[in-house]
């Protein structure tokens, strides 16, 4: 079975084609600058060089057509007819409370995605546009929506209800939803499997540490808490996002720092986090280099980040009554031994003991980086959200 995975952003469309028997990638690529001048397609057929082509993509419909043309291309394509694509899996940011898992796309599912436009204003409209375009250009091919929020829908109310008047939840759906669900789900399956254990028997803390970062507490395969909230702004300090704040700071900075109210969301999402603290960069490679060169604020930003992750790990161990696995993933989690070392320092009370040599030697591959006597295993598990989307899509269309 061949599955096309589509991830539409506001001005981009990323795609991968999987062959599900061996779970291999046949082709992948990106249509960039949709709706802008100078759109381009970058396409790679497995085992071949990258093809880069200037194109015109006024909207997501054009972008899907460009992808289809690439997939059918006699030279760098991977199918001879669109009928060879058995299903399309779409990444969808927000599914609200109604999307409790991945769903075969119907009019009702499209309505759910539409209802969540206010909660995911940049992504959900683009996701729906991609779905509509695929429906039009690939009629009869089943399509599946895989939501970033749905893995977290198993959280109990004490984890997702805010300390606000309850009617705000009832009337407006203001609650913790959580994000990076596809990544956390992948880790929740892959980390126990790597140890030869079953997801249903372990308490896992999944640490997705990238430019956007979140943690999830996963007890016996089900998410019981996560650090992002109504939007991805809550939780850890991130590349450019503030993470947890005293909410009064918002009105205070409007009044004192004269930041216009309409700009506060951008300020907290794009100018804060380790970028705002360090004044150097949101990229952790730049921060590590600057800290090595003696930049005190870069070091402070790294220290704050590691401290936040450690605090969340401690609280999730408390929430689950312990932890059997701490798994690191995403750009930073997979590639920065230094950050993993700083996070794990002091977690020995949980039975989590880092093996310094293994940690130093591990970048971007599945590995156990804890000592043999560590009762809580510390793992590095590279995430693969596209494969997870393909697996969910495969499972749903095979029912
Ligand atoms: P992601 O959002 O998962 O793509 O992760 C991006 C983040 O991972 C960026 O802040 C990168 O600086 C960070 N990252 C990637 N590779 C490394 C590395 N070798 N050392 C430190 N940080 C890294």
mmCIF file of C-alpha atoms and ligand atoms in Angstrom:
data_model
loop_
_atom_site.group_PDB
_atom_site.id
_atom_site.type_symbol
_atom_site.label_atom_id
_atom_site.label_comp_id
_atom_site.label_asym_id
_atom_site.label_seq_id
_atom_site.Cartn_x
_atom_site.Cartn_y
_atom_site.Cartn_z
ATOM 1 C CA UNK A 1 0.000 0.000 0.000
ATOM 2 C CA UNK A 2 1.271 3.489 -0.921
ATOM 3 C CA UNK A 3 0.308 6.446 1.246
ATOM 4 C CA UNK A 4 0.815 10.129 0.536
ATOM 5 C CA UNK A 5 1.350 12.219 3.681
ATOM 6 C CA UNK A 6 0.526 15.913 3.340
ATOM 7 C CA UNK A 7 1.452 18.638 5.828
ATOM 8 C CA UNK A 8 0.067 22.032 4.801
ATOM 9 C CA UNK A 9 1.341 25.189 6.453
ATOM 10 C CA UNK A 10 0.030 28.662 5.705
ATOM 11 C CA UNK A 11 2.487 29.119 2.796
ATOM 12 C CA UNK A 12 4.038 25.674 2.343
ATOM 13 C CA UNK A 13 3.120 22.063 1.642
ATOM 14 C CA UNK A 14 5.423 19.233 2.744
ATOM 15 C CA UNK A 15 4.805 15.709 1.497
ATOM 16 C CA UNK A 16 6.146 12.176 1.664
ATOM 17 C CA UNK A 17 5.088 8.998 -0.114
ATOM 18 C CA UNK A 18 5.430 5.797 1.931
ATOM 19 C CA UNK A 19 5.374 2.179 0.849
ATOM 20 C CA UNK A 20 3.773 0.643 3.920
ATOM 21 C CA UNK A 21 4.934 -2.964 3.623
ATOM 22 C CA UNK A 22 8.546 -2.024 4.372
ATOM 23 C CA UNK A 23 7.624 1.430 5.784
ATOM 24 C CA UNK A 24 10.017 3.061 3.340
ATOM 25 C CA UNK A 25 9.914 6.579 1.902
ATOM 26 C CA UNK A 26 9.629 6.563 -1.908
ATOM 27 C CA UNK A 27 9.708 10.342 -2.363
ATOM 28 C CA UNK A 28 9.449 13.512 -0.353
ATOM 29 C CA UNK A 29 9.427 17.215 -0.929
ATOM 30 C CA UNK A 30 8.171 20.694 -0.308
ATOM 31 C CA UNK A 31 6.221 23.331 -2.204
ATOM 32 C CA UNK A 32 7.296 26.639 -0.726
ATOM 33 C CA UNK A 33 6.012 30.229 -0.931
ATOM 34 C CA UNK A 34 2.404 29.275 -1.729
ATOM 35 C CA UNK A 35 0.427 32.440 -2.498
ATOM 36 C CA UNK A 36 3.649 34.467 -2.825
ATOM 37 C CA UNK A 37 5.916 35.264 -5.740
ATOM 38 C CA UNK A 38 8.724 32.824 -6.461
ATOM 39 C CA UNK A 39 7.074 29.544 -5.403
ATOM 40 C CA UNK A 40 9.294 26.507 -5.728
ATOM 41 C CA UNK A 41 9.141 22.729 -5.593
ATOM 42 C CA UNK A 42 11.900 20.699 -3.964
ATOM 43 C CA UNK A 43 11.393 17.006 -4.675
ATOM 44 C CA UNK A 44 13.563 14.011 -3.838
ATOM 45 C CA UNK A 45 12.938 10.539 -5.139
ATOM 46 C CA UNK A 46 14.552 7.979 -2.831
ATOM 47 C CA UNK A 47 18.084 7.239 -3.952
ATOM 48 C CA UNK A 48 18.192 10.138 -6.414
ATOM 49 C CA UNK A 49 19.428 13.738 -6.279
ATOM 50 C CA UNK A 50 17.116 16.520 -5.205
ATOM 51 C CA UNK A 51 15.117 18.222 -7.985
ATOM 52 C CA UNK A 52 14.414 21.928 -7.540
ATOM 53 C CA UNK A 53 11.925 23.611 -9.847
ATOM 54 C CA UNK A 54 10.487 27.130 -9.892
ATOM 55 C CA UNK A 55 6.694 26.961 -10.115
ATOM 56 C CA UNK A 56 3.570 28.995 -9.606
ATOM 57 C CA UNK A 57 1.440 28.060 -6.623
ATOM 58 C CA UNK A 58 -1.224 30.688 -6.012
ATOM 59 C CA UNK A 59 -3.018 28.476 -3.511
ATOM 60 C CA UNK A 60 -2.968 25.016 -1.917
ATOM 61 C CA UNK A 61 -4.908 23.590 -4.886
ATOM 62 C CA UNK A 62 -2.056 24.605 -7.212
ATOM 63 C CA UNK A 63 0.460 23.158 -4.744
ATOM 64 C CA UNK A 64 -1.302 19.766 -4.647
ATOM 65 C CA UNK A 65 -1.376 19.722 -8.469
ATOM 66 C CA UNK A 66 2.376 20.449 -8.526
ATOM 67 C CA UNK A 67 3.001 17.553 -6.104
ATOM 68 C CA UNK A 68 0.848 15.202 -8.183
ATOM 69 C CA UNK A 69 2.743 16.176 -11.354
ATOM 70 C CA UNK A 70 6.037 15.459 -9.563
ATOM 71 C CA UNK A 71 4.815 12.067 -8.316
ATOM 72 C CA UNK A 72 3.727 11.137 -11.874
ATOM 73 C CA UNK A 73 6.827 12.541 -13.581
ATOM 74 C CA UNK A 74 8.433 10.002 -15.959
ATOM 75 C CA UNK A 75 11.922 10.737 -14.644
ATOM 76 C CA UNK A 76 11.719 11.516 -10.929
ATOM 77 C CA UNK A 77 8.132 10.374 -10.202
ATOM 78 C CA UNK A 78 7.237 7.276 -8.160
ATOM 79 C CA UNK A 79 3.848 6.244 -9.575
ATOM 80 C CA UNK A 80 2.531 5.830 -13.118
ATOM 81 C CA UNK A 81 -1.076 6.466 -12.145
ATOM 82 C CA UNK A 82 -2.686 8.265 -9.197
ATOM 83 C CA UNK A 83 -4.672 5.083 -8.559
ATOM 84 C CA UNK A 84 -1.444 3.655 -7.106
ATOM 85 C CA UNK A 85 -1.808 6.073 -4.172
ATOM 86 C CA UNK A 86 -4.103 4.133 -1.840
ATOM 87 C CA UNK A 87 -4.757 6.893 0.702
ATOM 88 C CA UNK A 88 -3.750 10.380 1.772
ATOM 89 C CA UNK A 89 -2.945 11.247 5.394
ATOM 90 C CA UNK A 90 -3.179 14.902 6.370
ATOM 91 C CA UNK A 91 -1.539 16.511 9.343
ATOM 92 C CA UNK A 92 -4.124 18.739 11.056
ATOM 93 C CA UNK A 93 -3.105 21.015 13.898
ATOM 94 C CA UNK A 94 -6.243 21.289 16.000
ATOM 95 C CA UNK A 95 -9.120 18.898 16.424
ATOM 96 C CA UNK A 96 -10.610 20.384 19.600
ATOM 97 C CA UNK A 97 -12.503 17.986 21.847
ATOM 98 C CA UNK A 98 -14.271 16.061 19.115
ATOM 99 C CA UNK A 99 -11.159 14.595 17.497
ATOM 100 C CA UNK A 100 -10.193 11.843 19.922
ATOM 101 C CA UNK A 101 -8.140 10.009 17.313
ATOM 102 C CA UNK A 102 -7.270 10.082 13.641
ATOM 103 C CA UNK A 103 -10.371 10.141 11.438
ATOM 104 C CA UNK A 104 -11.416 9.196 7.914
ATOM 105 C CA UNK A 105 -12.305 12.543 6.354
ATOM 106 C CA UNK A 106 -16.022 13.152 5.877
ATOM 107 C CA UNK A 107 -18.132 16.320 5.801
ATOM 108 C CA UNK A 108 -18.443 16.042 9.626
ATOM 109 C CA UNK A 109 -14.677 15.805 10.070
ATOM 110 C CA UNK A 110 -14.170 18.833 7.850
ATOM 111 C CA UNK A 111 -16.676 20.650 10.039
ATOM 112 C CA UNK A 112 -14.611 19.730 13.138
ATOM 113 C CA UNK A 113 -11.493 21.166 11.467
ATOM 114 C CA UNK A 114 -13.444 24.293 10.542
ATOM 115 C CA UNK A 115 -14.818 24.723 14.067
ATOM 116 C CA UNK A 116 -11.208 24.845 15.308
ATOM 117 C CA UNK A 117 -10.111 27.708 13.012
ATOM 118 C CA UNK A 118 -10.120 30.090 15.987
ATOM 119 C CA UNK A 119 -7.881 27.717 18.000
ATOM 120 C CA UNK A 120 -5.417 27.142 15.138
ATOM 121 C CA UNK A 121 -5.756 30.279 13.002
ATOM 122 C CA UNK A 122 -2.536 29.803 11.015
ATOM 123 C CA UNK A 123 -2.708 26.058 10.465
ATOM 124 C CA UNK A 124 -6.287 24.764 10.402
ATOM 125 C CA UNK A 125 -7.402 26.852 7.375
ATOM 126 C CA UNK A 126 -4.311 25.678 5.452
ATOM 127 C CA UNK A 127 -4.915 22.055 6.529
ATOM 128 C CA UNK A 128 -8.515 22.226 5.289
ATOM 129 C CA UNK A 129 -7.451 23.861 2.020
ATOM 130 C CA UNK A 130 -5.034 20.939 1.442
ATOM 131 C CA UNK A 131 -7.775 18.402 2.160
ATOM 132 C CA UNK A 132 -10.217 20.100 -0.221
ATOM 133 C CA UNK A 133 -7.569 20.274 -2.949
ATOM 134 C CA UNK A 134 -6.712 16.557 -2.587
ATOM 135 C CA UNK A 135 -10.399 15.630 -2.642
ATOM 136 C CA UNK A 136 -10.842 17.515 -5.882
ATOM 137 C CA UNK A 137 -7.723 16.233 -7.608
ATOM 138 C CA UNK A 138 -7.800 12.666 -6.266
ATOM 139 C CA UNK A 139 -11.527 11.869 -6.114
ATOM 140 C CA UNK A 140 -12.279 8.481 -4.636
ATOM 141 C CA UNK A 141 -8.938 8.217 -2.759
ATOM 142 C CA UNK A 142 -9.629 7.888 0.974
ATOM 143 C CA UNK A 143 -8.231 10.695 3.103
ATOM 144 C CA UNK A 144 -7.469 10.674 6.795
ATOM 145 C CA UNK A 145 -6.986 13.564 9.233
ATOM 146 C CA UNK A 146 -4.276 13.029 11.861
ATOM 147 C CA UNK A 147 -4.560 15.698 14.535
ATOM 148 C CA UNK A 148 -1.701 17.148 16.613
ATOM 149 C CA UNK A 149 -4.082 17.357 19.564
ATOM 150 C CA UNK A 150 -5.865 14.000 19.573
ATOM 151 C CA UNK A 151 -3.213 11.906 21.369
ATOM 152 C CA UNK A 152 -3.732 14.168 24.395
ATOM 153 C CA UNK A 153 -7.493 13.676 24.526
ATOM 154 C CA UNK A 154 -7.058 10.890 27.094
ATOM 155 C CA UNK A 155 -5.954 13.436 29.731
ATOM 156 C CA UNK A 156 -8.171 13.463 32.819
ATOM 157 C CA UNK A 157 -10.073 16.690 33.625
ATOM 158 C CA UNK A 158 -7.733 17.579 36.477
ATOM 159 C CA UNK A 159 -4.948 17.849 33.893
ATOM 160 C CA UNK A 160 -6.851 19.839 31.280
ATOM 161 C CA UNK A 161 -9.201 22.176 33.179
ATOM 162 C CA UNK A 162 -7.697 25.587 33.992
ATOM 163 C CA UNK A 163 -8.342 27.431 37.255
ATOM 164 C CA UNK A 164 -10.857 29.697 35.559
ATOM 165 C CA UNK A 165 -14.635 30.019 35.820
ATOM 166 C CA UNK A 166 -15.933 26.690 34.498
ATOM 167 C CA UNK A 167 -18.288 28.406 32.050
ATOM 168 C CA UNK A 168 -15.262 29.497 29.962
ATOM 169 C CA UNK A 169 -14.588 25.834 29.363
ATOM 170 C CA UNK A 170 -18.238 25.032 28.708
ATOM 171 C CA UNK A 171 -18.971 28.000 26.451
ATOM 172 C CA UNK A 172 -15.671 28.502 24.642
ATOM 173 C CA UNK A 173 -13.774 25.234 25.035
ATOM 174 C CA UNK A 174 -10.958 26.963 26.947
ATOM 175 C CA UNK A 175 -8.893 24.047 28.269
ATOM 176 C CA UNK A 176 -5.517 22.352 27.798
ATOM 177 C CA UNK A 177 -5.370 20.556 24.443
ATOM 178 C CA UNK A 178 -1.649 19.970 23.963
ATOM 179 C CA UNK A 179 0.272 19.666 20.688
ATOM 180 C CA UNK A 180 3.068 17.563 19.103
ATOM 181 C CA UNK A 181 0.630 14.673 19.640
ATOM 182 C CA UNK A 182 1.786 12.763 16.570
ATOM 183 C CA UNK A 183 5.382 12.919 17.788
ATOM 184 C CA UNK A 184 4.520 11.936 21.366
ATOM 185 C CA UNK A 185 2.411 9.035 20.060
ATOM 186 C CA UNK A 186 5.316 7.831 17.924
ATOM 187 C CA UNK A 187 7.621 7.974 20.963
ATOM 188 C CA UNK A 188 4.999 6.257 23.143
ATOM 189 C CA UNK A 189 5.081 3.304 20.722
ATOM 190 C CA UNK A 190 8.749 3.330 19.736
ATOM 191 C CA UNK A 191 10.458 3.862 23.118
ATOM 192 C CA UNK A 192 8.990 0.780 24.858
ATOM 193 C CA UNK A 193 9.450 -1.258 21.638
ATOM 194 C CA UNK A 194 13.154 -0.306 21.605
ATOM 195 C CA UNK A 195 13.487 -1.858 25.079
ATOM 196 C CA UNK A 196 11.428 -4.901 24.091
ATOM 197 C CA UNK A 197 8.619 -3.793 26.374
ATOM 198 C CA UNK A 198 4.929 -3.131 25.831
ATOM 199 C CA UNK A 199 3.542 0.434 25.804
ATOM 200 C CA UNK A 200 0.735 -0.804 28.060
ATOM 201 C CA UNK A 201 3.163 -1.615 30.876
ATOM 202 C CA UNK A 202 5.376 1.489 31.098
ATOM 203 C CA UNK A 203 5.201 4.999 32.525
ATOM 204 C CA UNK A 204 6.928 7.209 29.986
ATOM 205 C CA UNK A 205 7.920 10.861 29.882
ATOM 206 C CA UNK A 206 8.262 11.948 26.270
ATOM 207 C CA UNK A 207 10.459 15.060 25.850
ATOM 208 C CA UNK A 208 9.976 16.644 22.408
ATOM 209 C CA UNK A 209 12.696 19.309 22.470
ATOM 210 C CA UNK A 210 13.038 21.335 19.288
ATOM 211 C CA UNK A 211 12.348 24.889 18.321
ATOM 212 C CA UNK A 212 8.897 24.264 19.759
ATOM 213 C CA UNK A 213 9.112 21.996 22.811
ATOM 214 C CA UNK A 214 6.668 20.011 24.894
ATOM 215 C CA UNK A 215 6.616 17.109 27.317
ATOM 216 C CA UNK A 216 3.954 14.438 27.654
ATOM 217 C CA UNK A 217 3.302 12.082 30.550
ATOM 218 C CA UNK A 218 2.194 8.766 29.054
ATOM 219 C CA UNK A 219 0.956 6.119 31.473
ATOM 220 C CA UNK A 220 0.432 2.645 30.016
ATOM 221 C CA UNK A 221 0.210 4.031 26.469
ATOM 222 C CA UNK A 222 -2.238 6.853 27.221
ATOM 223 C CA UNK A 223 -1.379 10.530 27.617
ATOM 224 C CA UNK A 224 -2.277 11.800 31.099
ATOM 225 C CA UNK A 225 -0.718 15.266 30.913
ATOM 226 C CA UNK A 226 1.199 17.521 28.552
ATOM 227 C CA UNK A 227 2.891 20.889 28.835
ATOM 228 C CA UNK A 228 1.353 22.870 25.952
ATOM 229 C CA UNK A 229 -2.114 24.230 26.568
ATOM 230 C CA UNK A 230 -4.969 25.914 24.724
ATOM 231 C CA UNK A 231 -2.252 26.972 22.274
ATOM 232 C CA UNK A 232 1.410 25.933 21.860
ATOM 233 C CA UNK A 233 2.521 28.951 23.920
ATOM 234 C CA UNK A 234 2.163 27.295 27.324
ATOM 235 C CA UNK A 235 4.706 25.078 29.048
ATOM 236 C CA UNK A 236 8.471 25.083 28.568
ATOM 237 C CA UNK A 237 10.505 28.112 27.587
ATOM 238 C CA UNK A 238 11.072 27.477 23.856
ATOM 239 C CA UNK A 239 13.078 28.883 20.945
ATOM 240 C CA UNK A 240 10.965 32.033 20.653
ATOM 241 C CA UNK A 241 7.953 31.273 22.909
ATOM 242 C CA UNK A 242 7.837 32.371 26.522
ATOM 243 C CA UNK A 243 6.196 29.232 27.941
ATOM 244 C CA UNK A 244 4.557 29.483 31.378
ATOM 245 C CA UNK A 245 4.024 33.017 32.686
ATOM 246 C CA UNK A 246 2.151 34.846 35.392
ATOM 247 C CA UNK A 247 -0.839 35.984 33.255
ATOM 248 C CA UNK A 248 -0.697 39.450 34.854
ATOM 249 C CA UNK A 249 2.546 40.041 32.960
ATOM 250 C CA UNK A 250 0.464 40.578 29.819
ATOM 251 C CA UNK A 251 -1.369 43.678 31.067
ATOM 252 C CA UNK A 252 1.766 44.801 32.901
ATOM 253 C CA UNK A 253 3.956 44.870 29.772
ATOM 254 C CA UNK A 254 1.200 46.612 27.815
ATOM 255 C CA UNK A 255 1.157 49.347 30.453
ATOM 256 C CA UNK A 256 4.830 49.570 31.431
ATOM 257 C CA UNK A 257 6.752 48.481 28.315
ATOM 258 C CA UNK A 258 4.164 50.095 25.989
ATOM 259 C CA UNK A 259 3.862 46.994 23.876
ATOM 260 C CA UNK A 260 0.651 47.449 21.884
ATOM 261 C CA UNK A 261 -2.013 44.993 23.000
ATOM 262 C CA UNK A 262 -2.459 43.650 19.460
ATOM 263 C CA UNK A 263 1.268 42.782 19.377
ATOM 264 C CA UNK A 264 1.459 40.933 22.697
ATOM 265 C CA UNK A 265 0.721 37.519 21.179
ATOM 266 C CA UNK A 266 3.493 37.971 18.616
ATOM 267 C CA UNK A 267 5.824 39.249 21.333
ATOM 268 C CA UNK A 268 5.258 36.155 23.470
ATOM 269 C CA UNK A 269 5.322 33.719 20.534
ATOM 270 C CA UNK A 270 8.108 35.126 18.378
ATOM 271 C CA UNK A 271 10.376 37.380 20.424
ATOM 272 C CA UNK A 272 10.544 35.596 23.764
ATOM 273 C CA UNK A 273 11.922 32.221 24.908
ATOM 274 C CA UNK A 274 15.651 31.551 24.704
ATOM 275 C CA UNK A 275 15.897 34.141 21.904
ATOM 276 C CA UNK A 276 14.476 36.849 24.152
ATOM 277 C CA UNK A 277 16.496 35.786 27.199
ATOM 278 C CA UNK A 278 19.832 35.486 25.380
ATOM 279 C CA UNK A 279 19.448 38.213 22.764
ATOM 280 C CA UNK A 280 21.569 35.838 20.641
ATOM 281 C CA UNK A 281 19.428 33.299 18.787
ATOM 282 C CA UNK A 282 16.535 30.866 19.036
ATOM 283 C CA UNK A 283 18.785 28.141 17.632
ATOM 284 C CA UNK A 284 20.325 26.015 20.361
ATOM 285 C CA UNK A 285 23.478 25.411 18.303
ATOM 286 C CA UNK A 286 24.130 29.170 18.296
ATOM 287 C CA UNK A 287 23.391 29.338 22.021
ATOM 288 C CA UNK A 288 25.758 26.496 22.870
ATOM 289 C CA UNK A 289 28.494 28.138 20.820
ATOM 290 C CA UNK A 290 27.888 31.571 22.377
ATOM 291 C CA UNK A 291 27.861 30.048 25.871
ATOM 292 C CA UNK A 292 31.181 28.296 25.108
ATOM 293 C CA UNK A 293 32.557 31.675 24.038
ATOM 294 C CA UNK A 294 31.608 33.112 27.423
ATOM 295 C CA UNK A 295 28.248 34.754 26.652
ATOM 296 C CA UNK A 296 26.539 34.757 30.066
ATOM 297 C CA UNK A 297 23.007 35.351 28.779
ATOM 298 C CA UNK A 298 23.285 32.495 26.295
ATOM 299 C CA UNK A 299 24.354 30.280 29.199
ATOM 300 C CA UNK A 300 21.450 31.612 31.278
ATOM 301 C CA UNK A 301 18.991 30.781 28.467
ATOM 302 C CA UNK A 302 20.347 27.214 28.279
ATOM 303 C CA UNK A 303 20.193 26.867 32.068
ATOM 304 C CA UNK A 304 16.587 28.087 32.180
ATOM 305 C CA UNK A 305 15.568 25.719 29.404
ATOM 306 C CA UNK A 306 17.172 22.687 31.084
ATOM 307 C CA UNK A 307 15.686 23.669 34.448
ATOM 308 C CA UNK A 308 12.181 23.895 32.957
ATOM 309 C CA UNK A 309 12.462 20.478 31.322
ATOM 310 C CA UNK A 310 13.739 18.975 34.595
ATOM 311 C CA UNK A 311 10.866 20.555 36.560
ATOM 312 C CA UNK A 312 8.283 19.136 34.174
ATOM 313 C CA UNK A 313 9.907 15.693 34.304
ATOM 314 C CA UNK A 314 9.663 15.803 38.107
ATOM 315 C CA UNK A 315 6.022 16.862 38.040
ATOM 316 C CA UNK A 316 5.094 14.174 35.505
ATOM 317 C CA UNK A 317 6.854 11.501 37.563
ATOM 318 C CA UNK A 318 4.729 12.691 40.495
ATOM 319 C CA UNK A 319 1.578 12.651 38.347
ATOM 320 C CA UNK A 320 2.213 9.051 37.249
ATOM 321 C CA UNK A 321 3.688 7.713 40.498
ATOM 322 C CA UNK A 322 7.128 7.255 38.915
ATOM 323 C CA UNK A 323 8.665 6.891 35.480
ATOM 324 C CA UNK A 324 10.166 3.869 33.709
ATOM 325 C CA UNK A 325 11.417 5.740 30.629
ATOM 326 C CA UNK A 326 12.473 9.307 29.871
ATOM 327 C CA UNK A 327 12.740 9.646 26.077
ATOM 328 C CA UNK A 328 14.381 12.566 24.282
ATOM 329 C CA UNK A 329 13.354 13.484 20.748
ATOM 330 C CA UNK A 330 13.232 16.304 18.102
ATOM 331 C CA UNK A 331 16.130 18.500 16.912
ATOM 332 C CA UNK A 332 17.583 19.348 20.296
ATOM 333 C CA UNK A 333 16.563 16.195 22.159
ATOM 334 C CA UNK A 334 18.073 13.981 19.474
ATOM 335 C CA UNK A 335 21.255 15.956 18.858
ATOM 336 C CA UNK A 336 22.396 17.795 21.970
ATOM 337 C CA UNK A 337 24.262 15.635 24.533
ATOM 338 C CA UNK A 338 24.928 18.810 26.501
ATOM 339 C CA UNK A 339 21.232 19.633 26.956
ATOM 340 C CA UNK A 340 20.382 16.019 27.830
ATOM 341 C CA UNK A 341 23.182 16.019 30.413
ATOM 342 C CA UNK A 342 21.950 19.292 31.969
ATOM 343 C CA UNK A 343 18.356 18.057 32.073
ATOM 344 C CA UNK A 344 19.252 14.687 33.631
ATOM 345 C CA UNK A 345 21.656 16.047 36.223
ATOM 346 C CA UNK A 346 19.815 15.706 39.545
ATOM 347 C CA UNK A 347 17.223 13.190 38.332
ATOM 348 C CA UNK A 348 19.040 10.299 40.051
ATOM 349 C CA UNK A 349 16.372 10.376 42.795
ATOM 350 C CA UNK A 350 13.980 9.022 40.128
ATOM 351 C CA UNK A 351 16.377 6.175 39.409
ATOM 352 C CA UNK A 352 17.426 7.904 36.166
ATOM 353 C CA UNK A 353 21.210 7.691 35.741
ATOM 354 C CA UNK A 354 22.817 9.035 32.588
ATOM 355 C CA UNK A 355 25.783 7.197 31.078
ATOM 356 C CA UNK A 356 28.009 10.115 30.043
ATOM 357 C CA UNK A 357 29.887 8.146 27.396
ATOM 358 C CA UNK A 358 26.741 6.830 25.719
ATOM 359 C CA UNK A 359 25.124 10.245 25.901
ATOM 360 C CA UNK A 360 28.119 11.947 24.260
ATOM 361 C CA UNK A 361 28.194 9.322 21.498
ATOM 362 C CA UNK A 362 24.497 9.601 20.606
ATOM 363 C CA UNK A 363 23.157 11.909 17.930
ATOM 364 C CA UNK A 364 20.067 11.295 15.821
ATOM 365 C CA UNK A 365 19.675 7.565 16.432
ATOM 366 C CA UNK A 366 17.765 5.214 18.727
ATOM 367 C CA UNK A 367 19.876 4.622 21.839
ATOM 368 C CA UNK A 368 19.751 3.810 25.535
ATOM 369 C CA UNK A 369 21.925 6.478 27.165
ATOM 370 C CA UNK A 370 21.385 5.382 30.771
ATOM 371 C CA UNK A 371 23.677 3.260 32.914
ATOM 372 C CA UNK A 372 23.008 -0.470 33.268
ATOM 373 C CA UNK A 373 21.756 0.063 36.853
ATOM 374 C CA UNK A 374 19.419 2.944 35.911
ATOM 375 C CA UNK A 375 15.926 1.802 36.916
ATOM 376 C CA UNK A 376 14.391 4.586 34.834
ATOM 377 C CA UNK A 377 15.775 4.198 31.320
ATOM 378 C CA UNK A 378 16.882 7.332 29.468
ATOM 379 C CA UNK A 379 16.481 6.964 25.711
ATOM 380 C CA UNK A 380 17.068 8.950 22.546
ATOM 381 C CA UNK A 381 14.380 8.118 19.974
ATOM 382 C CA UNK A 382 14.318 10.150 16.739
ATOM 383 C CA UNK A 383 10.739 11.150 16.059
ATOM 384 C CA UNK A 384 9.046 10.464 12.728
ATOM 385 C CA UNK A 385 5.743 12.310 12.554
ATOM 386 C CA UNK A 386 5.255 11.603 8.850
ATOM 387 C CA UNK A 387 5.600 7.848 9.378
ATOM 388 C CA UNK A 388 3.175 8.056 12.320
ATOM 389 C CA UNK A 389 0.644 9.833 10.074
ATOM 390 C CA UNK A 390 1.141 7.162 7.412
ATOM 391 C CA UNK A 391 0.715 4.379 10.003
ATOM 392 C CA UNK A 392 -2.506 5.894 11.365
ATOM 393 C CA UNK A 393 -3.807 6.407 7.818
ATOM 394 C CA UNK A 394 -2.927 2.822 6.899
ATOM 395 C CA UNK A 395 -4.667 1.513 9.997
ATOM 396 C CA UNK A 396 -7.851 3.516 9.346
ATOM 397 C CA UNK A 397 -8.209 2.701 5.650
ATOM 398 C CA UNK A 398 -7.455 -1.006 6.298
ATOM 399 C CA UNK A 399 -10.363 -1.399 8.764
HETATM 400 P P1 LIG B 1 13.187 20.925 15.446
HETATM 401 O O1 LIG B 1 12.198 21.994 15.786
HETATM 402 O O2 LIG B 1 12.837 19.581 15.950
HETATM 403 O O3 LIG B 1 13.575 20.924 13.987
HETATM 404 O O4 LIG B 1 14.544 21.323 16.243
HETATM 405 C C1 LIG B 1 15.226 22.501 15.937
HETATM 406 C C2 LIG B 1 16.141 22.839 17.106
HETATM 407 O O5 LIG B 1 17.063 21.762 17.356
HETATM 408 C C3 LIG B 1 16.976 24.080 16.813
HETATM 409 O O6 LIG B 1 16.937 24.972 17.891
HETATM 410 C C4 LIG B 1 18.354 23.520 16.656
HETATM 411 O O7 LIG B 1 19.334 24.382 17.077
HETATM 412 C C5 LIG B 1 18.338 22.315 17.576
HETATM 413 N N1 LIG B 1 19.429 21.435 17.183
HETATM 414 C C6 LIG B 1 19.548 20.698 16.066
HETATM 415 N N2 LIG B 1 20.747 20.062 16.053
HETATM 416 C C7 LIG B 1 21.411 20.427 17.183
HETATM 417 C C8 LIG B 1 22.687 20.123 17.753
HETATM 418 N N3 LIG B 1 23.541 19.320 17.124
HETATM 419 N N4 LIG B 1 23.001 20.692 18.933
HETATM 420 C C9 LIG B 1 22.160 21.517 19.560
HETATM 421 N N5 LIG B 1 20.941 21.838 19.082
HETATM 422 C C10 LIG B 1 20.557 21.307 17.911
#
